[in-house]
């Protein structure tokens, strides 16, 4: 199965139902992505597939062929941090760190969507990333502080629904 | 810096480095806090009981202060100066820079051998604890917090929503304010989870029924509002820089605060945690 | 190792179905299937997996003659982004926003929600209230089944062993609203979920988490139409149970409260 990870073409020969999470960690040595629950509840395994946020513990590798995968390792070139990641460090957005890779990937995806980084919008974007240590306040502040960190202008998701709901 | 206190994200490494660096007069990045290793480090006690900064950090500070005094006196001798102190990594006297810390330390190492300062925690005077009989004053001081919450109760679904949460914590001295706030905020949300979401369900045979993230529910980012945290500093004279324990403190207030807020909202006390919608409903439907 | 066929076309999928392999399971976005695989539940009963994620004929939302046609592989994110859904059936976009969180919404499909047939399925009360038709297809051809004829018993549907859900057809008439009462504000399974639609033929009510299947509440519909006691009528439609998420009493009380509000709003 061939697919691109962090801009690099990779190929693996594994069972088709092997989880993308396990392929990333065990076959490709990219251990930044974590397993928190194995059931799509906690988001520690979040990665982007073709720009969309997914829980890699729920994605079978047979469905990844030909896609572009972005993991936390691919968010910044090695040894550097993006403004978002620096904001996490400086504002106390990470304590034990187990949720952090997934949070950073989810935040990166949110910032790329171009939506205004309001408290509500940021929390909705990371609602699938559970954290037990920080209480979320500093994570939200870090994401709001890291706005301008990633932006390719993909269309926002939530905004027009409020209008639709009024019909 | 050698101790077996374990950093699991609460900031032990940073705080210890700060305290040692402050005592030695060197930049914080010049302190290496070694990974805990019980084969070669003294028993600093477990990382529990909100004791790490106050007890172990206090001991770190004393050890670093002892090291600073020895090096100061060595520097004074070898550099022929008096009233020597190390500021930002440079030994100075009389307004002049004399030598960098590294140079002084290296000279000490060559002339006197390794410098190891070993400190052991002592209860402050007046606090007596008998570990064998397990009697006395186990705690030399207390930390204090107050928590206020504003809630909304939906009378159709009996769901309790958190509108506003404020926690004020006095831990004597916030060695690192951002990390201290982090402890308060994290503990607050965990306690709010206890207040509203988290519950164990047991089978008749005593087996836990909800063992998965899907059915043991902790708060998501949408379940809690922006937390407001205030740190008060009422220094504890026997604590390092006035610090007291903080880690467990924020857990105490939020759940009672939520129960009190719900009582204020609906006029009924829900006497059991979590304040699930089911329990709120039954409280509302029971006789006042 | 479980064998998988990743179909690239509907015909290829039908060819697999025609072989009537024992223990055949269909895999779409994986948000239900992979949870069971990860928990190692029922693995020994899986004979072969038909992966339909790349079947193009199953995607897309179109409008045809007053009817929305929603491909089975339409994800919750697709539903939220679809201008057609937001204009014609906004409740479906709104409930999609309440499923899981972003990562689940990107992979979970409406077809999966329907075929998984959980009594707590979030789109199901809406489809019932909207009187949707489920179009099933396979090597033997296509057929449409009304949503209220599709859910037969607990997690058991009218889908044949050699059939796939192809699309959902929703005749749009009237106004459809819903309320999901979940266990928390995201990543939550419903405790109670109701949808109500007021159209030219009257009020239609769909409910979840109050019976072994998602269902139409016909007594409540009749009471709503005749100005009767909707709560009492609803009690005759539902049979809630106690479980880890809620008690039967809670479900019954809250379903009544929510229904009254929905009807007030319609």
XYZ file of C-alpha atoms in Angstrom:
721
model
C 0.000 0.000 0.000
C 1.452 3.337 -1.042
C 0.646 6.644 0.564
C 2.371 9.875 1.494
C 3.315 10.677 5.066
C 4.549 14.143 5.930
C 5.341 14.781 2.311
C 7.294 11.564 1.808
C 6.037 8.616 -0.201
C 5.936 5.432 1.846
C 4.922 1.845 1.096
C 3.946 -0.887 3.527
C 2.880 -4.494 3.213
C 0.611 -5.218 6.145
C -2.815 -6.688 6.889
C -5.496 -4.484 5.330
C -7.296 -3.896 8.625
C -4.148 -2.860 10.475
C -4.835 0.495 12.053
C -3.202 3.562 10.540
C -2.080 4.329 14.108
C -0.089 1.083 14.294
C 1.342 1.473 10.803
C 2.575 4.961 11.694
C 4.099 3.904 15.010
C 5.352 0.377 14.320
C 6.027 0.216 10.606
C 7.109 3.799 9.962
C 8.654 4.607 13.345
C 6.579 7.755 13.760
C 5.763 7.473 17.425
C 4.534 11.034 17.889
C 0.965 9.831 17.392
C -0.291 8.200 20.595
C -2.873 5.586 21.493
C -5.068 6.798 24.332
C -8.148 4.610 24.083
C -8.317 2.651 20.821
C -11.976 3.557 20.414
C -12.067 7.005 18.855
C -12.994 8.822 22.065
C -9.853 10.621 23.174
C -8.201 11.960 20.020
C -4.634 11.234 21.149
C -4.196 9.407 17.838
C -5.365 12.347 15.696
C -3.724 12.790 12.319
C -4.771 14.466 9.090
C -5.698 12.367 6.051
C -6.053 14.509 2.939
C -6.349 17.519 5.201
C -9.167 16.090 7.323
C -8.822 15.337 11.020
C -9.282 11.633 11.820
C -8.694 9.243 14.709
C -6.001 6.975 13.305
C -7.027 4.173 15.685
C -10.219 3.840 13.658
C -8.749 4.062 10.144
C -7.849 0.736 8.498
C -4.738 1.001 6.354
C -6.562 -0.363 3.291
C -8.397 2.979 3.113
C -5.231 5.086 3.271
C -3.775 4.059 -0.088
C -3.027 7.080 -2.257
C -3.749 9.627 0.465
C -1.647 12.320 2.102
C -1.166 11.786 5.797
C 0.099 14.486 8.140
C 1.281 13.546 11.615
C 2.553 15.768 14.399
C 6.099 15.158 13.164
C 5.188 16.782 9.880
C 3.813 19.993 11.287
C 7.179 21.679 11.566
C 10.556 20.863 10.088
C 12.723 18.869 12.455
C 14.125 20.881 15.332
C 11.826 23.848 14.850
C 8.482 24.783 16.315
C 5.614 26.587 14.646
C 4.093 29.611 16.411
C 1.280 27.284 17.530
C 3.710 24.842 19.116
C 5.687 27.661 20.745
C 2.434 28.989 22.139
C 1.721 25.575 23.690
C 5.108 25.655 25.395
C 4.937 29.239 26.582
C 1.363 29.260 27.809
C 1.359 25.947 29.648
C -0.728 24.135 27.028
C 1.111 20.887 27.715
C 1.572 19.095 31.040
C 1.978 15.329 30.780
C 1.978 15.625 26.996
C -0.044 12.548 26.082
C -2.852 14.594 24.495
C -0.465 17.136 23.021
C 0.366 15.595 19.629
C -3.344 15.068 18.907
C -4.188 18.543 20.204
C -1.529 20.141 18.029
C -2.764 18.267 14.955
C -6.384 19.221 15.685
C -5.381 22.819 16.359
C -3.294 22.916 13.191
C -6.318 21.689 11.234
C -8.567 24.271 12.875
C -6.183 27.125 12.158
C -5.836 25.976 8.558
C -9.602 26.226 8.148
C -9.364 29.988 8.570
C -12.232 30.166 11.035
C -11.941 32.958 13.580
C -10.320 31.543 16.715
C -13.100 32.349 19.141
C -13.298 30.450 22.418
C -16.360 28.521 21.200
C -14.949 27.651 17.782
C -11.629 26.483 19.189
C -13.336 24.315 21.810
C -15.575 22.739 19.203
C -12.534 21.954 17.072
C -10.754 20.198 19.950
C -13.866 18.648 21.502
C -12.631 15.257 20.354
C -9.274 15.655 22.083
C -9.517 14.780 25.756
C -7.099 16.264 28.256
C -6.978 15.384 31.935
C -4.125 17.633 33.044
C -4.698 21.172 31.827
C -8.429 21.794 32.109
C -8.281 23.113 28.506
C -8.060 26.840 29.314
C -4.367 27.158 28.481
C -4.716 24.938 25.432
C -7.402 27.230 24.052
C -5.240 30.264 24.832
C -2.304 28.647 23.060
C -4.393 27.963 19.963
C -5.745 31.492 19.971
C -2.220 32.764 20.404
C -0.971 30.548 17.598
C -3.501 31.905 15.097
C -1.589 32.843 12.022
C 0.350 29.634 12.417
C -1.284 27.701 9.604
C -3.632 28.927 6.928
C -4.449 27.468 3.592
C -7.969 28.828 3.605
C -10.006 25.618 3.461
C -13.704 26.388 3.851
C -15.051 26.679 7.376
C -17.615 24.194 8.578
C -19.740 25.654 11.317
C -20.534 29.214 10.353
C -23.490 28.848 8.012
C -25.322 26.346 10.170
C -26.525 29.060 12.498
C -28.229 30.623 9.501
C -29.682 27.338 8.402
C -31.033 26.673 11.851
C -33.131 29.806 11.719
C -35.179 28.541 8.775
C 20.068 17.962 40.609
C 19.345 14.501 41.866
C 16.047 13.523 43.456
C 13.478 10.861 42.738
C 10.545 13.259 42.529
C 8.850 12.446 39.245
C 7.668 15.036 36.751
C 4.524 13.815 35.029
C 3.732 17.203 33.575
C 3.104 19.180 36.720
C 6.408 21.004 36.272
C 8.762 19.486 38.846
C 11.775 19.679 36.554
C 11.217 23.352 35.834
C 10.440 24.279 39.429
C 13.444 22.435 40.854
C 15.687 24.014 38.230
C 14.326 27.443 39.116
C 14.864 26.934 42.828
C 18.371 25.559 42.468
C 19.320 28.216 39.921
C 17.966 30.965 42.130
C 19.949 29.756 45.114
C 23.145 29.344 43.101
C 22.768 32.543 41.106
C 23.025 30.825 37.749
C 20.723 30.758 34.697
C 17.917 28.226 35.015
C 19.027 26.499 31.786
C 22.337 25.631 33.443
C 20.621 23.318 35.919
C 20.225 19.741 34.749
C 17.492 17.919 36.642
C 18.395 14.269 36.213
C 15.755 11.621 35.487
C 14.705 9.880 38.694
C 16.846 6.822 39.348
C 16.463 5.066 42.654
C 19.738 3.220 42.149
C 21.800 6.350 42.517
C 19.648 8.985 44.140
C 18.540 9.522 47.712
C 14.970 8.679 48.658
C 13.137 11.979 48.210
C 9.864 10.269 49.017
C 6.988 9.605 46.647
C 5.558 12.219 44.307
C 2.303 12.549 46.243
C 0.532 14.545 48.882
C 1.187 17.948 47.299
C 4.627 17.834 48.874
C 7.012 18.119 45.967
C 7.665 21.855 45.921
C 7.246 22.465 49.615
C 9.126 19.509 51.051
C 11.443 18.317 48.298
C 11.828 21.706 46.647
C 12.570 23.171 50.040
C 15.269 20.584 50.509
C 16.595 21.260 46.985
C 16.783 24.938 47.884
C 18.685 24.270 51.081
C 21.128 21.969 49.310
C 21.667 24.532 46.562
C 22.146 27.273 49.151
C 24.745 25.130 50.908
C 26.514 24.588 47.603
C 26.357 28.321 46.884
C 27.952 29.184 50.233
C 30.794 26.741 49.684
C 31.477 27.982 46.183
C 31.222 31.619 47.263
C 33.761 31.084 49.953
C 36.033 29.164 47.578
C 35.707 31.914 44.998
C 36.488 34.559 47.591
C 39.616 32.676 48.605
C 40.913 31.903 45.161
C 39.996 35.216 43.584
C 41.125 37.284 46.541
C 37.868 39.131 47.077
C 35.271 39.502 49.776
C 31.448 39.654 49.654
C 31.446 37.488 46.592
C 28.118 36.468 45.110
C 27.107 34.744 41.927
C 24.665 36.677 39.756
C 23.333 35.272 36.520
C 26.155 32.820 36.238
C 29.014 35.194 37.049
C 30.788 35.599 40.389
C 30.969 39.296 41.240
C 32.379 41.431 44.000
C 32.375 45.159 44.565
C 30.434 45.779 41.385
C 32.967 43.904 39.229
C 32.632 40.605 37.396
C 35.297 38.172 38.584
C 34.783 34.760 36.999
C 32.028 32.668 35.451
C 30.384 30.024 37.591
C 31.721 27.239 35.382
C 35.297 28.388 35.873
C 34.899 28.588 39.650
C 33.244 25.197 39.760
C 35.902 23.619 37.579
C 38.634 25.037 39.809
C 36.869 23.669 42.888
C 36.626 20.272 41.220
C 40.331 20.222 40.449
C 41.459 21.513 43.840
C 38.962 19.873 46.173
C 37.257 17.105 44.221
C 33.511 16.677 43.580
C 31.131 18.892 45.521
C 28.034 17.064 46.671
C 25.559 18.765 48.962
C 23.084 16.512 50.663
C 20.069 17.832 52.568
C 17.331 16.109 54.458
C 13.925 17.563 55.171
C 13.307 18.644 58.743
C 9.936 19.557 60.136
C 9.942 23.165 61.208
C 10.284 23.823 64.934
C 7.060 23.241 66.839
C 5.819 20.565 64.449
C 6.328 17.144 65.976
C 5.537 13.929 64.171
C 6.149 10.419 65.501
C 6.340 8.143 62.505
C 6.439 4.969 64.597
C 3.412 5.745 66.724
C 1.903 7.665 63.788
C 0.925 10.549 66.019
C 1.486 14.278 66.094
C 1.268 17.021 63.524
C 1.504 15.372 60.138
C 1.261 18.656 58.332
C 3.180 21.801 59.134
C 0.749 24.076 57.322
C -2.345 24.274 55.176
C -3.048 25.715 51.777
C -6.384 27.361 51.078
C -8.715 27.783 48.143
C -12.130 29.155 47.345
C -14.179 28.129 44.358
C -17.198 29.843 42.875
C -19.296 28.464 40.038
C -22.286 29.662 38.109
C -24.542 27.015 36.652
C -27.636 26.743 34.563
C -30.099 23.880 35.046
C -32.234 22.933 32.071
C -35.649 22.081 33.481
C -36.585 20.002 30.425
C -33.568 17.736 30.454
C -32.260 18.311 34.011
C -28.788 18.891 32.606
C -26.466 21.153 34.545
C -24.278 23.450 32.440
C -21.305 25.369 33.776
C -21.416 29.033 32.889
C -18.515 30.383 34.902
C -15.880 28.944 37.205
C -13.456 30.853 39.397
C -10.917 29.332 41.715
C -8.701 31.293 44.056
C -5.758 29.401 45.519
C -3.276 30.398 48.193
C -0.235 28.172 48.026
C 2.130 30.564 49.729
C 4.289 31.223 46.696
C 3.775 30.291 43.063
C 7.289 29.259 42.119
C 6.207 29.237 38.464
C 2.879 31.042 38.065
C 1.958 29.462 34.715
C 2.634 25.961 36.016
C 0.817 26.741 39.265
C -2.232 27.988 37.340
C -2.008 24.826 35.265
C -2.314 22.724 38.392
C -5.284 24.727 39.593
C -7.046 24.571 36.228
C -6.422 20.888 35.658
C -7.533 19.929 39.146
C -10.597 22.151 38.798
C -11.755 20.404 35.639
C -11.140 16.994 37.111
C -13.251 17.948 40.119
C -15.939 19.380 37.832
C -15.936 16.001 36.136
C -16.558 14.402 39.513
C -19.353 16.906 40.042
C -21.225 16.298 36.830
C -20.003 13.382 34.743
C -17.825 10.762 36.355
C -19.347 7.719 37.955
C -18.495 4.062 38.473
C -21.166 1.489 37.734
C -20.781 -1.898 39.368
C -22.273 -5.282 38.595
C -23.862 -7.310 41.374
C -20.604 -9.270 41.539
C -18.510 -6.139 42.040
C -17.137 -5.845 38.528
C -16.744 -2.394 37.058
C -19.156 -2.072 34.162
C -17.899 1.121 32.561
C -14.242 0.562 31.833
C -13.867 2.464 28.574
C -13.440 6.089 27.569
C -16.803 5.748 25.851
C -18.659 5.069 29.071
C -16.498 6.571 31.817
C -16.975 10.187 30.861
C -14.551 13.000 31.573
C -15.114 16.609 30.512
C -14.393 17.645 26.945
C -13.355 21.183 26.072
C -17.027 21.972 25.452
C -18.131 20.795 28.893
C -16.243 23.448 30.835
C -15.990 27.197 30.368
C -12.867 29.330 30.362
C -11.537 28.888 33.894
C -10.640 31.935 35.898
C -7.760 31.384 38.276
C -6.312 33.701 40.872
C -3.181 32.851 42.804
C -2.828 34.450 46.204
C 0.529 34.449 47.921
C 0.406 34.268 51.680
C 3.955 33.078 52.309
C 4.541 30.156 54.659
C 7.664 31.047 56.609
C 9.068 27.535 56.623
C 8.427 26.893 52.932
C 10.945 27.519 50.133
C 10.309 31.086 48.973
C 7.144 30.800 51.093
C 5.673 27.920 49.091
C 3.097 25.464 50.399
C 1.534 22.448 48.704
C -0.772 23.036 45.719
C -1.367 19.913 43.652
C -4.411 18.474 45.374
C -5.836 21.766 46.579
C -7.979 22.611 43.540
C -9.801 19.265 43.770
C -11.626 20.146 46.962
C -13.877 23.048 46.051
C -15.507 22.579 42.658
C -17.883 19.685 43.298
C -19.362 21.172 46.485
C -19.545 24.520 44.705
C -21.520 22.960 41.860
C -23.846 21.206 44.302
C -24.378 24.498 46.133
C -25.004 26.324 42.860
C -27.556 23.734 41.792
C -29.223 24.071 45.196
C -29.346 27.811 44.621
C -30.834 27.277 41.174
C -33.509 24.696 41.882
C -34.003 24.951 45.630
C -33.152 21.300 46.172
C -29.955 19.703 47.353
C -28.839 16.841 45.151
C -27.063 14.815 47.816
C -24.958 12.520 45.637
C -22.228 13.000 43.072
C -22.207 13.220 40.166
C -25.144 15.547 39.815
C -26.406 13.553 36.872
C -29.557 14.707 35.140
C -31.277 11.657 36.604
C -30.413 12.722 40.154
C -31.374 16.342 39.497
C -34.718 15.154 38.171
C -35.362 13.035 41.225
C -34.390 15.857 43.560
C -36.832 18.159 41.783
C -39.611 15.615 41.929
C -39.103 14.668 45.561
C -40.891 16.453 48.376
C -39.104 19.670 49.363
C -5.773 -12.292 9.256
C -9.172 -11.102 8.082
C -9.490 -10.852 4.308
C -10.712 -7.583 2.830
C -11.973 -6.558 -0.584
C -11.669 -2.813 -1.146
C -14.227 -2.262 -3.868
C -13.612 0.522 -6.365
C -17.054 0.421 -7.940
C -20.569 -0.541 -7.047
C -20.396 -3.447 -9.473
C -17.310 -4.789 -7.760
C -19.131 -4.543 -4.441
C -22.155 -6.341 -5.886
C -19.896 -9.108 -7.196
C -18.646 -9.721 -3.668
C -22.185 -9.675 -2.298
C -23.286 -12.164 -4.937
C -20.811 -14.700 -3.592
C -22.848 -14.828 -0.344
C -19.768 -15.369 1.772
C -20.528 -16.418 5.344
C -19.690 -13.797 7.967
C -19.481 -10.982 5.412
C -19.211 -7.534 7.016
C -19.430 -4.187 5.260
C -16.914 -1.495 6.205
C -17.532 2.179 5.468
C -15.893 4.886 7.643
C -15.003 2.460 10.403
C -16.213 4.514 13.351
C -18.326 1.584 14.584
C -16.638 -1.377 12.903
C -13.085 -0.520 13.957
C -14.119 0.039 17.571
C -15.317 -3.563 17.696
C -12.167 -4.789 15.908
C -9.959 -2.883 18.359
C -11.865 -4.348 21.289
C -11.554 -7.757 19.670
C -15.296 -8.247 19.848
C -16.746 -10.829 17.480
C -13.627 -11.157 15.328
C -14.121 -14.887 14.970
C -17.517 -14.292 13.348
C -16.073 -12.125 10.585
C -15.591 -14.149 7.437
C -14.713 -11.432 4.973
C -14.836 -7.650 4.894
C -16.223 -5.650 2.008
C -14.647 -2.193 2.183
C -16.876 0.258 0.321
C -15.101 3.500 1.284
C -13.934 4.116 -2.286
C -17.188 3.309 -4.105
C -17.993 6.591 -5.874
C -21.617 5.753 -6.586
C -22.345 5.840 -2.852
C -21.283 9.450 -2.352
C -22.983 12.706 -3.120
C -26.051 14.688 -2.158
C -28.444 15.642 -4.940
C -31.852 17.223 -5.253
C -34.400 15.626 -7.517
C -37.998 16.679 -7.823
C -38.600 17.709 -4.242
C -36.513 14.859 -2.843
C -33.068 14.905 -1.320
C -30.942 11.955 -2.341
C -28.148 11.300 0.141
C -25.501 8.742 -0.763
C -24.885 6.164 1.954
C -21.242 7.192 2.280
C -22.103 10.822 3.000
C -20.184 11.710 6.132
C -21.455 13.974 8.899
C -18.953 16.574 7.697
C -20.346 16.256 4.155
C -23.843 16.818 5.546
C -22.709 19.962 7.366
C -20.922 21.316 4.314
C -23.670 20.507 1.835
C -25.525 23.627 0.781
C -28.445 21.423 -0.250
C -28.735 19.869 3.214
C -28.296 23.205 4.947
C -31.058 24.722 2.815
C -33.548 21.874 2.589
C -32.993 19.748 5.702
C -30.944 21.824 8.151
C -31.824 19.583 11.093
C -29.677 16.869 9.537
C -26.705 19.227 9.359
C -27.314 20.335 12.932
C -27.532 16.822 14.361
C -24.371 15.917 12.437
C -22.598 18.611 14.382
C -23.618 16.814 17.586
C -22.160 13.454 16.597
C -18.826 12.787 18.267
C -16.474 15.568 17.302
C -14.592 16.629 14.182
C -12.551 13.455 13.737
C -15.631 11.227 13.980
C -17.697 13.529 11.771
C -15.080 13.258 9.028
C -15.327 9.468 8.869
C -18.743 8.456 10.197
C -21.353 8.026 7.467
C -25.113 8.355 7.483
C -25.309 4.925 5.869
C -23.281 3.483 8.697
C -25.560 5.152 11.213
C -28.593 3.599 9.508
C -27.194 0.090 9.019
C -25.643 -0.071 12.469
C -29.233 0.490 13.616
C -28.421 1.410 17.170
C -31.531 2.595 19.016
C -29.380 5.621 19.885
C -28.419 6.424 16.288
C -28.438 10.193 15.980
C -29.788 10.580 12.434
C -32.456 7.921 12.758
C -35.266 9.814 14.526
C -34.887 12.563 11.911
C -35.117 10.125 9.028
C -38.163 8.544 10.616
C -39.897 11.868 11.199
C -39.038 12.933 7.656
C -40.522 9.659 6.333
C -37.323 8.883 4.476
C -36.976 5.985 2.059
C -33.931 3.750 2.265
C -32.802 2.524 -1.138
C -31.155 -0.877 -0.922
C -29.293 -2.509 -3.771
C -27.369 -5.589 -4.695
C -26.841 -8.116 -7.455
C -30.579 -8.811 -7.485
C -31.506 -5.183 -8.075
C -32.732 -2.167 -6.143
C -35.637 -1.681 -3.769
C -36.850 1.066 -1.478
C -37.882 0.464 2.116
C -39.632 3.103 4.210
C -37.526 4.092 7.199
C -40.217 2.952 9.629
C -40.174 -0.507 8.017
C -36.401 -0.826 8.105
C -35.667 -1.278 11.816
C -37.088 -4.677 12.737
C -35.644 -5.513 16.150
C -32.676 -4.529 18.282
C -29.849 -3.839 15.778
C -31.645 -5.930 13.168
C -32.670 -4.359 9.876
C -34.421 -5.268 6.660
C -31.103 -5.194 4.803
C -30.624 -8.489 2.971
C -27.425 -10.519 3.201
C -26.553 -9.583 -0.391
C -27.616 -5.940 -0.179
C -26.036 -2.585 0.546
C -27.715 0.629 1.556
C -27.174 2.777 -1.544
C -28.797 6.033 -0.603
C -31.419 7.693 1.549
C -34.220 9.601 -0.121
C -35.958 12.301 1.881
C -39.048 13.965 0.468
C -38.709 17.456 1.799
C -41.952 18.969 2.926
C -42.629 20.881 6.072
C -40.275 21.787 8.840
C -38.130 19.276 10.703
C -36.507 19.980 14.054
C -34.809 17.814 16.618
C -33.226 17.719 20.025
C -30.433 15.403 21.091
C -29.941 14.961 24.822
C -26.457 13.524 25.140
C -24.294 12.451 28.035
C -21.962 15.438 27.674
C -21.463 18.310 25.248
C -19.372 16.424 22.696
C -18.309 12.846 22.037
C -21.562 11.631 23.538
C -24.093 8.905 22.921
C -27.675 10.083 23.255
C -29.720 9.552 26.382
C -32.867 10.642 24.526
C -33.232 11.956 20.999
C -36.360 13.175 19.281
C -37.288 14.695 15.954
C -40.580 16.215 14.912
C -41.786 17.295 11.501
C -44.879 19.303 10.720
C -45.877 18.843 7.110
C -48.987 18.955 4.979
C -50.025 15.497 6.239
C -49.639 16.468 9.894
C -47.062 15.874 12.593
C -44.495 13.098 12.420
C -42.403 12.169 15.433
C -39.266 10.023 15.544
C -37.570 8.950 18.772
C -34.396 7.174 19.810
C -33.134 5.621 23.037
C -36.667 4.854 24.194
C -37.134 1.393 22.695
C -35.032 -1.433 21.225
C -35.318 0.298 17.854
C -35.567 3.924 16.730
C -39.253 4.442 16.089
C -42.141 6.586 14.975
C -44.361 7.657 17.851
C -47.766 7.191 16.307
C -49.894 7.657 19.395
C -48.093 10.913 20.107
C -48.569 11.963 16.474
C -52.295 11.343 16.723
C -52.536 13.293 19.968
C -50.548 16.169 18.453
C -52.927 16.204 15.508
C -56.073 16.146 17.611
C -54.915 18.427 20.404
C -54.797 15.586 22.897
C -52.415 14.800 25.752
C -49.160 14.300 23.899
C -47.222 13.141 26.957
C -49.690 10.423 27.859
C -49.819 9.312 24.240
C -46.031 9.185 24.041
C -45.964 6.856 27.038
C -47.886 4.351 24.937
C -45.324 4.569 22.108
C -42.130 4.084 24.088
C -40.606 1.344 26.242
C -37.442 2.825 27.763
C -35.011 0.882 29.921
C -32.422 1.591 32.592
C -28.831 1.475 31.396
C -25.480 3.067 32.279
C -26.505 6.281 30.546
C -29.966 6.893 32.015
C -32.943 5.393 33.795
C -36.211 4.504 32.134
C -37.959 7.125 34.247
C -35.543 9.807 33.095
C -35.992 8.864 29.458
C -39.733 8.842 29.760
C -39.894 12.184 31.569
C -37.392 13.946 29.326
C -38.812 12.541 26.093
C -42.135 14.065 27.124
C -40.564 17.409 28.043
C -38.574 17.599 24.838
C -41.505 16.595 22.657
C -43.724 19.275 24.151
C -41.055 21.880 23.384
C -40.510 20.640 19.839
C -44.228 20.794 19.122
C -44.418 24.293 20.598
C -41.627 25.334 18.251
C -43.145 23.829 15.124
